[in-house]
XYZ file of C-alpha atoms in Angstrom:
608
model
C -84.723 -59.907 25.317
C -81.598 -60.963 27.067
C -79.144 -58.630 28.782
C -75.453 -58.575 27.733
C -72.764 -59.281 30.262
C -69.257 -57.726 30.638
C -66.260 -59.233 32.320
C -65.754 -58.235 35.891
C -62.519 -56.374 36.658
C -60.884 -56.807 39.964
C -59.569 -53.895 41.989
C -55.991 -55.028 41.457
C -56.361 -54.954 37.697
C -57.893 -51.487 37.853
C -54.864 -50.222 39.743
C -52.491 -51.534 37.068
C -54.449 -49.873 34.265
C -54.448 -46.543 36.078
C -50.682 -46.757 36.629
C -50.050 -47.365 32.919
C -52.156 -44.353 31.941
C -50.293 -42.076 34.360
C -46.938 -43.339 33.095
C -47.933 -42.682 29.472
C -48.939 -39.136 30.356
C -45.665 -38.506 32.168
C -43.660 -39.805 29.206
C -45.565 -37.531 26.875
C -44.925 -34.561 29.143
C -41.238 -35.368 29.422
C -40.911 -35.693 25.636
C -42.630 -32.349 25.171
C -40.138 -30.617 27.532
C -36.977 -32.496 26.500
C -33.666 -30.605 26.000
C -32.523 -32.958 23.237
C -32.455 -30.242 20.511
C -30.599 -27.871 22.834
C -27.965 -30.515 23.466
C -27.592 -31.157 19.742
C -27.050 -27.458 19.005
C -24.711 -27.201 22.005
C -22.564 -29.946 20.537
C -22.694 -28.895 16.871
C -21.649 -25.318 17.613
C -18.850 -26.613 19.866
C -20.022 -24.548 22.798
C -18.899 -27.099 25.355
C -19.180 -30.731 26.459
C -22.703 -32.046 25.816
C -23.049 -33.556 29.295
C -23.539 -30.042 30.672
C -26.968 -29.909 29.014
C -29.682 -31.470 31.221
C -32.040 -34.113 29.879
C -35.145 -32.133 30.813
C -35.795 -28.470 31.616
C -35.310 -27.353 35.167
C -37.347 -24.833 37.153
C -34.934 -23.845 39.895
C -32.054 -22.470 37.749
C -29.670 -19.729 38.994
C -28.976 -17.840 35.710
C -27.460 -14.373 35.412
C -28.422 -13.302 31.865
C -30.917 -15.722 30.333
C -33.563 -15.382 33.037
C -37.214 -16.005 32.234
C -40.399 -17.373 33.797
C -40.783 -21.069 33.256
C -38.565 -24.130 32.821
C -35.114 -23.709 31.264
C -32.696 -26.033 29.508
C -29.738 -23.926 30.665
C -27.582 -24.171 33.734
C -25.075 -21.755 35.218
C -22.175 -23.622 33.647
C -23.929 -23.638 30.273
C -24.382 -19.890 30.481
C -20.652 -19.460 31.101
C -19.905 -21.698 28.118
C -22.316 -19.684 26.000
C -20.524 -16.453 26.948
C -17.140 -17.838 25.887
C -18.609 -19.190 22.662
C -20.375 -15.975 21.651
C -17.221 -13.948 22.349
C -15.160 -16.318 20.214
C -17.691 -16.398 17.380
C -18.077 -12.623 17.260
C -14.323 -12.029 17.138
C -14.034 -14.669 14.430
C -16.683 -12.924 12.334
C -14.962 -9.549 12.789
C -11.622 -11.038 11.775
C -13.216 -12.698 8.739
C -14.360 -9.337 7.399
C -11.124 -7.627 8.433
C -9.090 -10.295 6.675
C -10.367 -9.187 3.282
C -9.158 -5.644 3.897
C -5.922 -6.889 5.443
C -5.257 -9.086 2.415
C -5.896 -6.144 0.081
C -3.281 -4.036 1.847
C -0.633 -6.706 2.416
C -0.845 -8.150 -1.090
C -0.569 -4.751 -2.747
C 2.167 -3.605 -0.369
C 4.201 -6.632 -1.475
C 3.261 -6.077 -5.119
C 4.342 -2.426 -4.982
C 7.662 -3.364 -3.397
C 8.225 -6.050 -6.017
C 7.522 -3.496 -8.734
C 9.900 -1.002 -7.105
C 12.665 -3.585 -6.983
C 12.026 -4.529 -10.601
C 12.332 -0.903 -11.682
C 15.468 -0.426 -9.598
C 17.034 -3.561 -11.038
C 16.159 -2.517 -14.567
C 17.506 1.002 -14.075
C 20.688 -0.328 -12.489
C 21.290 -2.645 -15.412
C 20.560 0.201 -17.801
C 23.183 2.421 -16.156
C 25.696 -0.424 -15.944
C 25.295 -1.115 -19.665
C 25.999 2.557 -20.376
C 29.240 2.446 -18.392
C 30.348 -0.877 -19.856
C 29.533 0.012 -23.430
C 30.398 3.707 -23.652
C 32.732 4.388 -20.731
C 34.527 1.058 -20.527
C 37.723 2.691 -19.253
C 36.085 3.387 -15.894
C 33.258 0.850 -15.836
C 35.005 -1.833 -13.767
C 35.839 0.564 -10.941
C 32.531 2.451 -11.232
C 30.156 -0.537 -11.077
C 30.528 -0.980 -7.279
C 29.439 2.646 -6.893
C 26.396 1.894 -9.065
C 25.520 -1.044 -6.812
C 25.842 1.139 -3.742
C 23.647 3.838 -5.291
C 20.756 1.511 -6.105
C 21.086 -0.423 -2.860
C 20.555 2.819 -0.965
C 17.574 3.719 -3.156
C 16.114 0.270 -2.498
C 16.433 0.767 1.252
C 14.777 4.155 0.932
C 11.770 2.703 -0.879
C 11.477 0.049 1.817
C 11.059 2.749 4.443
C 14.602 2.887 5.818
C 15.760 6.339 6.858
C 18.102 7.051 3.946
C 18.708 10.452 2.343
C 18.251 10.211 -1.414
C 19.944 13.540 -2.011
C 22.986 12.533 0.049
C 23.081 9.165 -1.729
C 23.137 10.760 -5.169
C 25.840 13.261 -4.234
C 27.873 10.500 -2.588
C 27.704 8.545 -5.838
C 29.077 11.445 -7.871
C 31.702 12.130 -5.184
C 32.927 8.552 -5.483
C 33.114 8.453 -9.266
C 34.796 11.851 -9.620
C 38.359 10.459 -9.099
C 37.630 7.795 -11.723
C 36.267 10.342 -14.179
C 39.188 12.668 -13.543
C 41.805 9.984 -14.144
C 40.100 7.948 -16.871
C 38.165 10.491 -18.942
C 39.564 13.961 -18.264
C 43.240 13.038 -17.754
C 43.733 9.420 -18.818
C 47.530 9.829 -18.593
C 47.467 10.010 -14.789
C 48.141 6.829 -12.884
C 44.642 6.136 -11.591
C 45.747 3.233 -9.389
C 47.632 5.605 -7.127
C 45.106 8.398 -7.522
C 41.837 6.769 -6.492
C 43.014 5.285 -3.192
C 45.421 8.050 -2.226
C 45.040 11.374 -0.498
C 44.544 12.945 -3.914
C 41.486 10.734 -4.417
C 40.128 11.877 -1.066
C 40.723 15.467 -2.056
C 38.835 15.015 -5.303
C 35.881 13.482 -3.482
C 35.827 16.303 -0.935
C 35.898 19.137 -3.453
C 33.447 17.635 -5.949
C 30.381 19.572 -4.781
C 32.356 22.827 -4.726
C 34.088 22.336 -8.053
C 30.909 21.003 -9.710
C 32.666 18.998 -12.429
C 29.344 17.426 -13.465
C 27.441 20.687 -13.760
C 23.825 20.831 -12.589
C 23.057 17.203 -13.399
C 23.655 15.651 -9.930
C 21.323 18.217 -8.335
C 18.655 17.683 -11.022
C 18.897 13.916 -10.671
C 18.623 14.132 -6.874
C 15.619 16.453 -7.078
C 13.718 14.173 -9.435
C 14.456 11.050 -7.395
C 13.453 12.724 -4.131
C 10.142 13.792 -5.620
C 9.157 10.567 -7.377
C 10.575 8.062 -4.890
C 9.163 10.034 -1.976
C 5.616 9.163 -3.025
C 6.416 5.456 -3.352
C 8.192 5.337 -0.012
C 5.400 7.187 1.776
C 2.819 4.877 0.220
C 4.635 1.867 1.639
C 4.747 3.473 5.089
C 1.050 4.359 4.823
C 0.107 0.767 4.059
C 2.010 -0.347 7.150
C 0.037 2.132 9.256
C -3.201 0.783 7.842
C -2.256 -2.756 8.835
C -1.794 -1.630 12.434
C -5.360 -0.341 12.501
C -6.771 -3.549 11.000
C -4.838 -5.760 13.424
C -6.128 -3.717 16.353
C -9.682 -4.078 15.063
C -9.392 -7.852 14.727
C -8.334 -8.099 18.379
C -10.809 -5.607 19.813
C -11.723 -6.167 23.466
C -15.415 -6.984 23.968
C -16.661 -5.532 27.255
C -18.783 -7.432 29.783
C -21.848 -5.428 28.795
C -21.202 -6.327 25.159
C -20.803 -10.039 25.891
C -24.030 -10.056 27.909
C -25.846 -8.398 25.017
C -24.410 -10.915 22.553
C -25.327 -13.834 24.806
C -28.869 -12.579 25.180
C -29.180 -12.142 21.413
C -27.615 -15.425 20.249
C -28.069 -18.109 22.900
C -30.724 -17.148 25.448
C -33.398 -18.436 23.074
C -31.794 -21.883 23.328
C -32.597 -21.953 27.033
C -36.274 -22.033 26.048
C -35.713 -24.741 23.472
C -35.863 -22.271 20.548
C -32.681 -23.246 18.724
C -33.775 -22.178 15.223
C -35.150 -18.700 15.907
C -33.079 -15.759 14.548
C -32.605 -12.285 16.057
C -34.505 -9.319 14.634
C -32.446 -7.030 12.377
C -32.954 -3.899 14.469
C -32.150 -5.779 17.635
C -28.913 -7.135 16.108
C -27.876 -3.655 14.917
C -28.287 -2.210 18.400
C -26.191 -4.973 19.948
C -23.424 -4.812 17.322
C -23.275 -1.010 17.229
C -22.972 -0.985 20.987
C -20.221 -3.617 20.962
C -18.331 -1.926 18.101
C -18.856 1.692 19.126
C -15.089 2.208 19.511
C -14.464 0.612 16.119
C -17.011 2.896 14.460
C -15.131 5.904 15.836
C -12.350 5.057 13.365
C -14.626 5.812 10.407
C -13.761 9.464 9.693
C -10.041 8.936 10.282
C -10.083 5.914 7.970
C -11.810 7.902 5.240
C -9.098 10.561 5.388
C -6.483 7.832 5.358
C -8.061 6.249 2.265
C -7.979 9.613 0.497
C -4.298 9.898 1.390
C -3.624 6.499 -0.184
C -5.326 7.666 -3.365
C -3.270 10.863 -3.506
C 0.016 9.035 -2.918
C -0.842 6.449 -5.567
C -1.727 9.133 -8.102
C 1.478 11.022 -7.329
C 3.585 7.889 -7.715
C 2.068 6.432 -10.888
C -0.096 9.197 -12.362
C 2.399 10.350 -15.010
C 4.749 7.367 -14.756
C 6.658 9.637 -12.373
C 8.528 6.930 -10.509
C 9.416 4.968 -13.642
C 10.653 8.041 -15.469
C 12.705 9.201 -12.504
C 14.467 5.847 -12.172
C 14.930 5.370 -15.905
C 16.240 8.921 -16.142
C 19.244 8.039 -13.971
C 21.153 6.746 -16.990
C 20.534 9.953 -18.933
C 21.602 12.181 -16.042
C 24.799 10.220 -15.483
C 25.523 10.280 -19.209
C 25.054 14.041 -19.399
C 27.124 14.515 -16.237
C 30.043 12.593 -17.746
C 29.625 14.478 -20.995
C 29.708 17.767 -19.100
C 32.910 16.742 -17.303
C 34.632 15.936 -20.586
C 33.539 19.186 -22.200
C 34.953 21.198 -19.296
C 37.997 18.998 -18.719
C 40.679 21.727 -19.064
C 38.997 24.048 -16.595
C 38.332 21.187 -14.162
C 42.007 20.214 -14.371
C 43.153 23.761 -13.686
C 40.857 24.076 -10.682
C 41.861 20.703 -9.238
C 45.522 21.592 -9.700
C 45.022 24.730 -7.623
C 42.963 23.133 -4.854
C 44.577 19.723 -4.495
C 48.094 20.682 -5.606
C 48.392 18.227 -8.471
C 50.431 19.266 -11.489
C 49.109 17.452 -14.477
C 50.329 19.629 -17.292
C 48.388 19.611 -20.488
C 45.893 16.792 -20.843
C 47.206 13.971 -22.900
C 45.469 12.757 -25.988
C 42.327 10.823 -25.207
C 41.854 7.257 -26.288
C 38.125 7.042 -26.919
C 36.423 3.750 -26.339
C 33.027 4.803 -27.659
C 31.624 7.141 -30.285
C 33.793 10.224 -30.770
C 32.354 13.672 -31.322
C 34.418 16.780 -31.904
C 32.530 19.588 -30.240
C 32.749 23.290 -30.921
C 34.179 25.576 -28.237
C 32.068 25.493 -25.080
C 30.336 28.763 -24.231
C 30.372 29.602 -20.522
C 27.978 31.958 -18.779
C 30.447 32.599 -15.953
C 34.037 31.668 -15.129
C 34.604 28.186 -13.753
C 33.993 26.739 -11.162
C 30.464 28.156 -11.191
C 27.905 25.999 -12.949
C 27.802 26.533 -16.689
C 24.997 25.363 -18.942
C 25.635 22.449 -21.220
C 25.504 23.101 -24.948
C 22.556 21.751 -26.929
C 23.291 19.073 -29.473
C 24.128 20.049 -32.985
C 21.499 19.808 -35.715
C 23.539 17.017 -37.275
C 23.160 14.768 -34.235
C 19.550 15.721 -33.645
C 18.802 14.697 -37.199
C 20.470 11.326 -36.718
C 18.526 10.699 -33.530
C 15.166 11.969 -34.789
C 14.092 8.539 -36.040
C 14.081 7.243 -32.465
C 11.183 9.481 -31.516
C 8.583 7.599 -33.512
C 9.795 4.168 -32.434
C 8.990 4.138 -28.733
C 5.539 5.068 -27.441
C 5.528 6.599 -23.964
C 2.528 4.630 -22.739
C 2.708 0.866 -22.109
C 1.114 -1.749 -24.270
C -2.477 -2.785 -23.626
C -1.245 -6.328 -23.131
C 1.166 -5.248 -20.376
C -0.470 -6.200 -17.074
C 2.697 -5.687 -15.065
C 3.070 -1.914 -15.157
C 3.045 0.197 -12.035
C 0.103 2.179 -13.349
C -2.001 -0.948 -13.909
C -1.171 -2.209 -10.435
C -2.087 1.175 -8.965
C -5.423 1.272 -10.774
C -6.316 -2.152 -9.465
C -5.422 -1.103 -5.934
C -7.514 2.073 -6.093
C -10.542 0.240 -7.485
C -10.465 -2.268 -4.629
C -9.797 0.430 -2.058
C -13.073 2.153 -2.924
C -15.001 -0.766 -1.417
C -13.445 -0.289 2.010
C -13.645 3.458 2.540
C -16.592 3.052 4.943
C -15.466 -0.305 6.332
C -15.524 0.624 10.024
C -18.937 2.282 9.830
C -20.412 -0.631 7.876
C -18.923 -3.423 10.012
C -21.941 -3.700 12.403
C -24.293 -3.916 9.400
C -22.136 -6.614 7.809
C -22.343 -8.684 10.994
C -26.156 -8.399 10.917
C -26.673 -9.615 7.358
C -27.542 -12.919 5.738
C -28.601 -15.944 7.741
C -27.670 -14.401 11.075
C -30.884 -12.359 11.352
C -34.539 -12.324 10.266
C -36.116 -9.241 8.739
C -39.621 -10.684 8.518
C -42.094 -11.622 11.223
C -41.385 -14.035 14.071
C -37.912 -13.078 15.255
C -36.083 -13.054 18.585
C -36.055 -9.737 20.467
C -34.000 -10.823 23.462
C -37.076 -11.275 25.672
C -39.188 -13.468 23.451
C -40.486 -14.197 19.975
C -42.090 -11.144 18.367
C -43.424 -10.152 14.988
C -41.064 -7.164 14.722
C -38.542 -5.343 16.871
C -40.102 -2.267 18.475
C -37.024 -0.782 20.142
C -35.243 2.324 18.849
C -32.390 1.520 16.475
C -29.411 3.795 17.243
C -26.635 4.941 14.921
C -22.866 4.423 14.955
C -20.355 5.974 17.320
C -20.003 6.554 21.028
C -22.412 9.474 21.231
C -25.283 7.548 19.652
C -24.956 4.694 22.154
C -26.288 6.793 25.000
C -29.767 5.839 23.765
C -28.941 2.202 23.002
C -31.532 0.029 24.802
C -29.503 -3.176 24.521
C -25.835 -2.416 25.333
C -24.462 0.187 27.683
C -21.288 1.868 26.402
C -19.200 4.010 28.723
C -15.829 4.878 27.144
C -13.839 4.147 24.015
C -11.414 1.267 23.935
C -7.967 2.669 24.922
C -6.115 0.549 22.355
C -8.295 1.781 19.508
C -7.974 5.331 20.809
C -4.200 5.074 20.542
C -4.370 3.526 17.082
C -6.734 6.260 15.910
C -4.447 9.021 17.183
C -1.422 7.411 15.510
C -3.229 7.201 12.168
C -4.421 10.813 12.424
C -0.869 11.911 13.217
C 0.511 10.001 10.237
C -2.013 11.550 7.838
C -1.310 15.046 9.152
C 2.447 14.521 9.078
C 2.298 13.303 5.481
C 0.361 16.370 4.337
C 2.805 18.632 6.177
C 5.754 16.890 4.600
C 4.205 17.004 1.124
C 2.115 20.193 1.115
C 1.336 19.966 -2.604
C -0.039 16.451 -2.362
C -3.641 17.626 -2.453
C -3.074 19.517 -5.713
C -2.533 16.423 -7.812
C -5.308 15.484 -10.227
C -6.960 12.120 -10.297
C -6.450 10.096 -13.474
C -10.067 10.423 -14.513
C -9.803 14.215 -14.303
C -6.734 14.521 -16.505
C -7.181 16.000 -19.919
C -5.365 13.188 -21.695
C -8.467 11.136 -22.501
C -7.122 8.037 -20.817
C -9.235 4.950 -20.495
C -9.148 2.260 -17.851
C -6.589 0.304 -19.857
C -4.134 3.161 -19.551
C -4.270 4.144 -23.226
C -5.710 7.185 -24.931
C -9.149 7.197 -26.480
C -7.940 8.417 -29.862
C -4.752 6.453 -30.183
C -3.684 2.832 -29.864
C -0.254 1.397 -29.255
C -0.218 0.010 -32.756
C -0.482 3.548 -34.152
C 2.902 4.489 -32.725
C 1.532 7.322 -30.560
C 3.787 8.900 -27.999
C 4.164 12.063 -25.983
C 6.188 14.914 -27.356
C 9.634 15.712 -26.035
C 8.403 18.841 -24.315
C 5.619 16.960 -22.614
C 8.001 14.330 -21.396
C 10.321 16.937 -19.944
C 7.339 18.447 -18.199
C 6.512 15.070 -16.665
C 10.089 14.657 -15.599
C 10.427 17.981 -13.819
C 6.926 18.821 -12.642
C 6.747 17.012 -9.295
C 4.222 17.584 -6.573
C 6.744 17.109 -3.784
C 9.421 19.637 -4.726
C 9.539 23.148 -6.075
C 10.730 23.470 -9.667
C 14.250 24.738 -10.159
C 15.928 26.049 -13.258
C 18.252 23.556 -14.859
C 20.267 26.177 -16.662
C 19.496 24.758 -20.115
C 19.256 27.788 -22.341
C 21.218 29.291 -25.225
C 24.713 30.565 -24.667
C 25.766 33.971 -23.368
C 28.668 36.285 -24.004
C 31.998 34.558 -24.240
C 34.261 35.078 -21.232
C 36.800 32.430 -22.138
C 37.062 29.741 -24.767
C 38.740 26.481 -23.780
C 40.264 24.447 -26.581
C 38.188 21.954 -28.496
C 38.222 18.472 -27.015
C 37.088 15.054 -28.093
C 34.165 13.641 -26.132
C 33.765 10.000 -25.174
C 30.153 9.115 -24.654
C 26.684 9.478 -26.001
C 25.753 12.954 -27.202
C 22.054 12.342 -26.677
C 20.123 14.256 -24.039
C 18.334 12.853 -20.974
C 14.997 12.877 -22.757
C 16.221 10.503 -25.486
C 17.812 8.239 -22.893
C 14.530 8.167 -21.043
C 12.668 7.141 -24.201
C 15.141 4.301 -24.721
C 14.779 3.248 -21.087
C 11.012 3.369 -21.058
C 10.790 1.353 -24.258
C 13.077 -1.331 -22.861
C 11.169 -1.379 -19.588
C 7.849 -2.032 -21.271
C 9.369 -4.456 -23.761
C 10.429 -6.890 -21.014
C 6.944 -7.685 -19.645
C 5.510 -7.712 -23.176
C 8.021 -10.387 -24.236
C 7.137 -12.387 -21.122
C 3.466 -12.183 -22.036
C 4.124 -13.276 -25.648
C 6.467 -16.145 -24.762
C 4.690 -17.529 -21.706
């Protein structure tokens, strides 16, 4: 049997083979500890320039937060970049959630103001048409006063410090010389009267003489009550925006940033770029960082309740619409009252202002003429006397109007104030606990892992074993991840301002809490704003008494007697006079106005 032979290897060849084996092992080791994935994540998340990431892990690294035993892919400059990135990302996430709430408030604040301006414009046109059609003799000179009246009301609803009561009385002061010279005594030269000292005298004595009876005071009271809720709602929405803006720019403390860095990026230093934080660990970090924000929770809940109460007060019984649409009826009744009491007004003005007018000349009516019976006064002029109710003849002629105009809007009308308010309240319910839920929202979805194998800040674990603390400053004393010392001074100031606004609003409107929510009303209303037993097509409407109750029962002002009751003993009987103007009452004018208001959006819906 022969023996096999093998080639002989020289010592030099053996050295080359050994060198190749060592090199292959070193390459394998370097590939196993490469920082390539860390650099990729560093670049994709725009943390900083990729050249800051080393090619291979280092062992002698001077890190402040992401310290651990073993090689690390992080450097001191990378750690600084990670801190800036995690601060920026956290603020961006907070602002993303805050933006939804901010958009809810800003969009509805603009929508409410647009609706207010629409109602003001409609009511102004309604009053102007009354003056042009029925009181054409004074309409041209009176229209600038109408513009001034509604301009002031518009400023008031926008939050400007304007007195509604003073605005209403100023309007009647300014039109009194026109009424005196064009309706009561049309024979007087009005061109010399209105701009002269006599015109100034008439304006000065109007509130003492009371030529328009109780109607200016009633009109002012209704507008103050209904418009007050709308104005305060606008101011409240502005206060809410201040809180949201402060939250979106909250200052993250150094302790917070260190906790965020440890939670989000320290795992990258070990090459673990895909591991997610544990849910409990994330909650502790976020609740510690947002402890000052969570302190806003109770104040925000009270603020949300205030928004609901103001919205119900403004749109619950169509209060704001009826108050604005009732302006035409009040002005009409005021002019009617002045004509009915023309002789006594003339006698009083003659005594106070020294104008001798003699007997009133014959009137030249420009609208429907009604010969009224003698006016019954409860007390001698110039004290306020009640206006006479309409005769049965006129009530019979106007009775057909009652069944023609339903009080509630059409189901197809999506542009009513009530519909807008319902939408706002439904969306507001989602954000009542926004500031308490914000840490949980930041620890949802793909940001965390609720199952096994998650990052705990020190390593990969099956589950987080630390104690999960609650919200608020007090609870953070036991937070194992973030140390919280004091509340953010900016948020403290914002919180105090919001608390002061809520308290001031309740003090200003003490009966605000008495108003009933729509769902608790006994009218059987559904979400569409209609009644359960009656559709628009059935011609359903509220009774006259109910409408008057809605007009005068306001939550912001005490009810006052309007003096509308049957006549008393006769002290004096002025002669019968002819009346220029509509004999209808404010309630019928309001029905007309409301029908026209709802008809406009309905026609838009049908045509477009």
